[in-house]
CSV table of C-alpha atoms in Angstrom, one decimal:
chain,number,residue,atom,x,y,z
A,1,MET,CA,22.3,3.8,5.8
A,2,GLU,CA,25.3,1.6,6.6
A,3,ASN,CA,23.2,-1.5,6.4
A,4,TYR,CA,22.0,-0.7,2.9
A,5,ARG,CA,25.3,0.3,1.3
A,6,ILE,CA,25.9,-1.5,-2.1
A,7,LYS,CA,29.3,-1.2,-3.7
A,8,ASN,CA,28.1,-2.0,-7.2
A,9,LYS,CA,28.4,0.7,-9.8
A,10,ILE,CA,25.3,2.3,-11.2
A,11,LEU,CA,25.4,1.9,-14.9
A,12,ILE,CA,22.6,3.5,-16.8
A,13,ASP,CA,22.0,3.0,-20.5
A,14,PRO,CA,21.6,6.3,-22.4
A,15,GLU,CA,18.2,5.1,-23.7
A,16,ILE,CA,16.9,4.5,-20.2
A,17,TYR,CA,18.3,7.9,-19.1
A,18,TYR,CA,16.6,9.9,-21.9
A,19,ALA,CA,13.4,7.9,-21.6
A,20,ALA,CA,13.2,8.7,-17.8
A,21,ILE,CA,13.9,12.4,-18.5
A,22,SER,CA,11.0,12.5,-21.0
A,23,MET,CA,8.7,10.8,-18.5
A,24,ASN,CA,9.4,13.6,-15.9
A,25,LEU,CA,10.3,11.3,-13.0
A,26,THR,CA,10.1,12.7,-9.5
A,27,ALA,CA,13.2,12.8,-7.3
A,28,SER,CA,11.9,9.7,-5.3
A,29,GLU,CA,11.3,7.8,-8.6
A,30,TRP,CA,14.9,8.7,-9.8
A,31,LYS,CA,16.4,7.5,-6.5
A,32,ILE,CA,14.5,4.2,-6.7
A,33,LEU,CA,15.2,3.6,-10.4
A,34,LEU,CA,18.9,4.2,-9.8
A,35,ARG,CA,18.9,1.9,-6.8
A,36,CYS,CA,17.2,-0.8,-8.9
A,37,LEU,CA,19.9,-0.4,-11.6
A,38,GLN,CA,22.5,-0.7,-8.9
A,39,LYS,CA,20.9,-4.0,-7.7
A,40,ARG,CA,21.2,-5.6,-11.1
A,41,LYS,CA,23.2,-8.9,-11.1
A,42,TRP,CA,25.8,-9.3,-13.8
A,43,GLU,CA,28.6,-11.6,-14.9
A,44,LYS,CA,31.5,-11.2,-17.2
A,45,THR,CA,31.4,-13.3,-20.3
A,46,LYS,CA,33.4,-13.4,-23.5
A,47,VAL,CA,31.6,-11.8,-26.4
A,48,ASN,CA,33.5,-11.9,-29.8
A,49,GLY,CA,36.7,-12.6,-27.9
A,50,LYS,CA,36.3,-9.7,-25.4
A,51,LYS,CA,35.2,-9.9,-21.8
A,52,ARG,CA,31.9,-7.9,-21.4
A,53,ILE,CA,29.4,-7.4,-18.6
A,54,VAL,CA,26.2,-9.2,-19.2
A,55,TYR,CA,23.2,-8.5,-16.9
A,56,THR,CA,21.3,-11.6,-15.7
A,57,ASN,CA,18.2,-9.5,-14.7
A,58,ASP,CA,17.4,-11.7,-11.7
A,59,GLY,CA,14.7,-10.6,-9.2
A,60,PHE,CA,15.6,-8.5,-6.2
A,61,ILE,CA,13.9,-7.2,-3.0
A,62,PHE,CA,13.5,-3.5,-2.1
A,63,PRO,CA,12.1,-3.1,1.4
A,64,TYR,CA,10.6,0.1,2.8
A,65,ASP,CA,13.5,0.3,5.3
A,66,GLU,CA,15.9,0.6,2.4
A,67,GLY,CA,13.8,3.3,0.8
A,68,ARG,CA,13.8,5.2,4.1
A,69,ALA,CA,17.6,4.8,4.3
A,70,LEU,CA,17.8,6.5,0.8
A,71,GLY,CA,15.6,9.4,2.1
A,72,VAL,CA,12.3,8.3,0.6
A,73,LYS,CA,9.4,8.1,3.0
A,74,ASN,CA,6.9,5.2,3.0
A,75,THR,CA,4.1,6.8,1.0
A,76,SER,CA,6.5,8.3,-1.6
A,77,PHE,CA,8.2,4.9,-1.8
A,78,TYR,CA,5.0,3.1,-2.5
A,79,LYS,CA,3.9,5.6,-5.1
A,80,ALA,CA,7.2,5.7,-6.8
A,81,ILE,CA,7.5,1.8,-7.0
A,82,ARG,CA,3.9,1.7,-8.3
A,83,ARG,CA,4.5,4.3,-11.0
A,84,LEU,CA,7.8,2.6,-12.1
A,85,ILE,CA,5.8,-0.6,-12.5
A,86,VAL,CA,2.4,0.4,-13.7
A,87,ASP,CA,2.8,3.8,-15.5
A,88,PHE,CA,6.4,3.7,-16.9
A,89,GLY,CA,7.3,0.0,-17.3
A,90,PHE,CA,10.8,0.2,-15.8
A,91,LEU,CA,10.0,-2.6,-13.3
A,92,ASP,CA,8.0,-5.8,-13.2
A,93,LEU,CA,6.6,-7.4,-10.1
A,94,LEU,CA,7.7,-11.1,-9.8
A,95,HIS,CA,6.2,-11.8,-6.4
A,96,GLN,CA,3.7,-9.6,-4.4
A,97,GLY,CA,4.9,-9.4,-0.8
A,98,GLY,CA,2.6,-9.6,2.2
A,99,TRP,CA,1.3,-6.9,4.5
A,100,PHE,CA,3.3,-5.3,7.2
A,101,GLN,CA,4.3,-7.9,9.8
A,102,LYS,CA,5.9,-6.3,12.8
A,103,HIS,CA,6.6,-9.3,15.0
A,104,GLU,CA,7.2,-12.0,12.4
A,105,LYS,CA,10.7,-13.5,12.1
A,106,VAL,CA,10.4,-14.2,8.3
A,107,LYS,CA,9.2,-11.2,6.2
A,108,ASP,CA,7.4,-11.7,2.9
A,109,TYR,CA,9.0,-9.0,0.7
A,110,SER,CA,7.9,-8.1,-2.8
A,111,ILE,CA,10.4,-9.2,-5.5
A,112,TYR,CA,11.0,-7.0,-8.5
A,113,LYS,CA,13.0,-7.2,-11.7
A,114,LEU,CA,13.9,-4.7,-14.4
A,115,SER,CA,11.7,-4.6,-17.4
A,116,ASP,CA,11.9,-3.4,-21.0
A,117,ARG,CA,8.3,-2.3,-21.2
A,118,TRP,CA,9.5,1.3,-21.0
A,119,LYS,CA,10.7,1.1,-24.6
A,120,SER,CA,7.1,1.1,-25.8
A,121,TYR,CA,6.0,3.9,-23.4
A,122,GLY,CA,3.6,6.4,-25.0
A,123,THR,CA,2.6,4.0,-27.8
A,124,PRO,CA,-0.5,1.8,-28.2
A,125,ASP,CA,1.8,-1.2,-27.7
A,126,PHE,CA,2.6,-0.2,-24.1
A,127,VAL,CA,1.4,-2.8,-21.5
A,128,LYS,CA,0.8,-1.4,-18.0
A,129,GLY,CA,2.1,-3.5,-15.1
A,130,ASP,CA,0.2,-4.4,-12.0
A,131,LYS,CA,0.9,-3.7,-8.4
A,132,GLN,CA,-1.9,-4.2,-5.8
A,133,ARG,CA,-1.9,-3.3,-2.2
A,134,VAL,CA,-1.8,-6.2,0.2
A,135,LEU,CA,-3.5,-5.8,3.5
A,136,GLN,CA,-4.7,-8.0,6.2
A,137,SER,CA,-8.5,-8.5,5.6
A,138,ALA,CA,-9.4,-6.5,8.7
A,139,PHE,CA,-7.7,-3.4,7.2
A,140,TYR,CA,-9.9,-3.1,4.1
A,141,VAL,CA,-11.9,-0.1,5.0
A,142,ARG,CA,-14.7,-0.2,2.4
A,143,GLN,CA,-15.5,-3.9,3.2
A,144,ASN,CA,-15.5,-3.1,6.9
A,145,ILE,CA,-18.0,-0.2,6.4
A,146,ALA,CA,-20.3,-2.5,4.4
A,147,ARG,CA,-20.5,-5.3,6.9
A,148,LYS,CA,-22.9,-5.0,9.8
A,149,THR,CA,-21.4,-4.0,13.1
A,150,LYS,CA,-22.8,-3.7,16.6
A,151,PRO,CA,-23.7,-0.2,17.7
A,152,THR,CA,-20.9,1.5,19.6
A,153,SER,CA,-23.4,3.5,21.6
A,154,GLU,CA,-24.0,0.4,23.8
A,155,ASN,CA,-21.2,1.4,26.2
A,156,ARG,CA,-21.9,5.1,26.3
A,157,LYS,CA,-23.4,6.5,29.5
A,158,CYS,CA,-25.7,9.3,28.3
A,159,SER,CA,-27.1,8.6,24.8
A,160,LEU,CA,-30.5,7.4,23.7
A,161,GLN,CA,-30.7,3.8,22.6
A,162,LYS,CA,-32.6,2.7,19.5
A,163,THR,CA,-34.2,-0.5,21.0
A,164,GLU,CA,-34.7,-2.2,24.3
A,165,ASP,CA,-31.9,-4.7,23.6
A,166,ASP,CA,-29.3,-1.9,23.5
A,167,LYS,CA,-29.0,-1.3,27.2
A,168,HIS,CA,-26.1,0.4,28.9
A,169,THR,CA,-23.6,-1.6,30.8
A,170,THR,CA,-23.9,0.8,33.8
A,171,ALA,CA,-26.9,1.4,36.0
A,172,LYS,CA,-27.1,5.1,35.0
A,173,TYR,CA,-29.0,5.2,31.7
A,174,ARG,CA,-31.7,7.3,30.1
A,175,LEU,CA,-34.9,6.1,28.6
A,176,GLN,CA,-34.6,4.1,25.4
A,177,LYS,CA,-36.0,5.8,22.3
A,178,SER,CA,-38.6,3.1,21.9
A,179,GLU,CA,-39.8,3.5,25.6
A,180,ALA,CA,-40.1,7.3,25.2
A,181,ILE,CA,-42.3,6.9,22.1
A,182,LYS,CA,-44.4,4.3,23.8
A,183,LYS,CA,-44.9,6.5,26.9
A,184,VAL,CA,-45.9,9.5,24.8
A,185,SER,CA,-48.4,7.5,22.8
A,186,GLU,CA,-50.0,6.1,26.0
A,187,TRP,CA,-50.3,9.6,27.6
A,188,ASP,CA,-51.7,10.9,24.4
A,189,LYS,CA,-54.5,8.3,24.5
A,190,VAL,CA,-55.3,9.1,28.1
A,191,LEU,CA,-55.4,12.9,27.6
A,192,ASN,CA,-57.1,12.8,24.2
A,193,PRO,CA,-59.5,9.8,24.1
A,194,LEU,CA,-61.4,11.1,21.0
A,195,ARG,CA,-58.4,10.9,18.7
């Protein structure tokens, strides 16, 4: 947690607070929303002769490690971020980060920014955000099921094979299914010549 300590104050507008209450945010969604509000960049400028804080609303990253440091597990973190973007409109996705890269030196993180779309939540004017999963192409399960794959029974020792080409890699193997059918039909002709 020490690596992810931010000393900025968390200032929440009353409108955001009451809107979030009416949306029934989960505990994980509250933690992430408050952390996003804490990450806002601001500068002091003079407005009508008085110094005021003005938020610049720049993009920020929010990695899974930081979510775990706040006590939010990976699945809950993904769901909460997705709901804050798509369903509620508190966040916008500026850049979609890449898939998990364990051994890469440079990580490709998603970049978020706070949004005002939540103001039209529950009305016909509300525009849903977009947050897609990003995976390496080998991890898309439905696409992998659809493509043709080599039978895995080729390396098994005691199973029947569908064709002659699917022979075992070891010397101990049973008759292939096609051989068995061929042998039965040959014996059937010898024993029953009238058929």
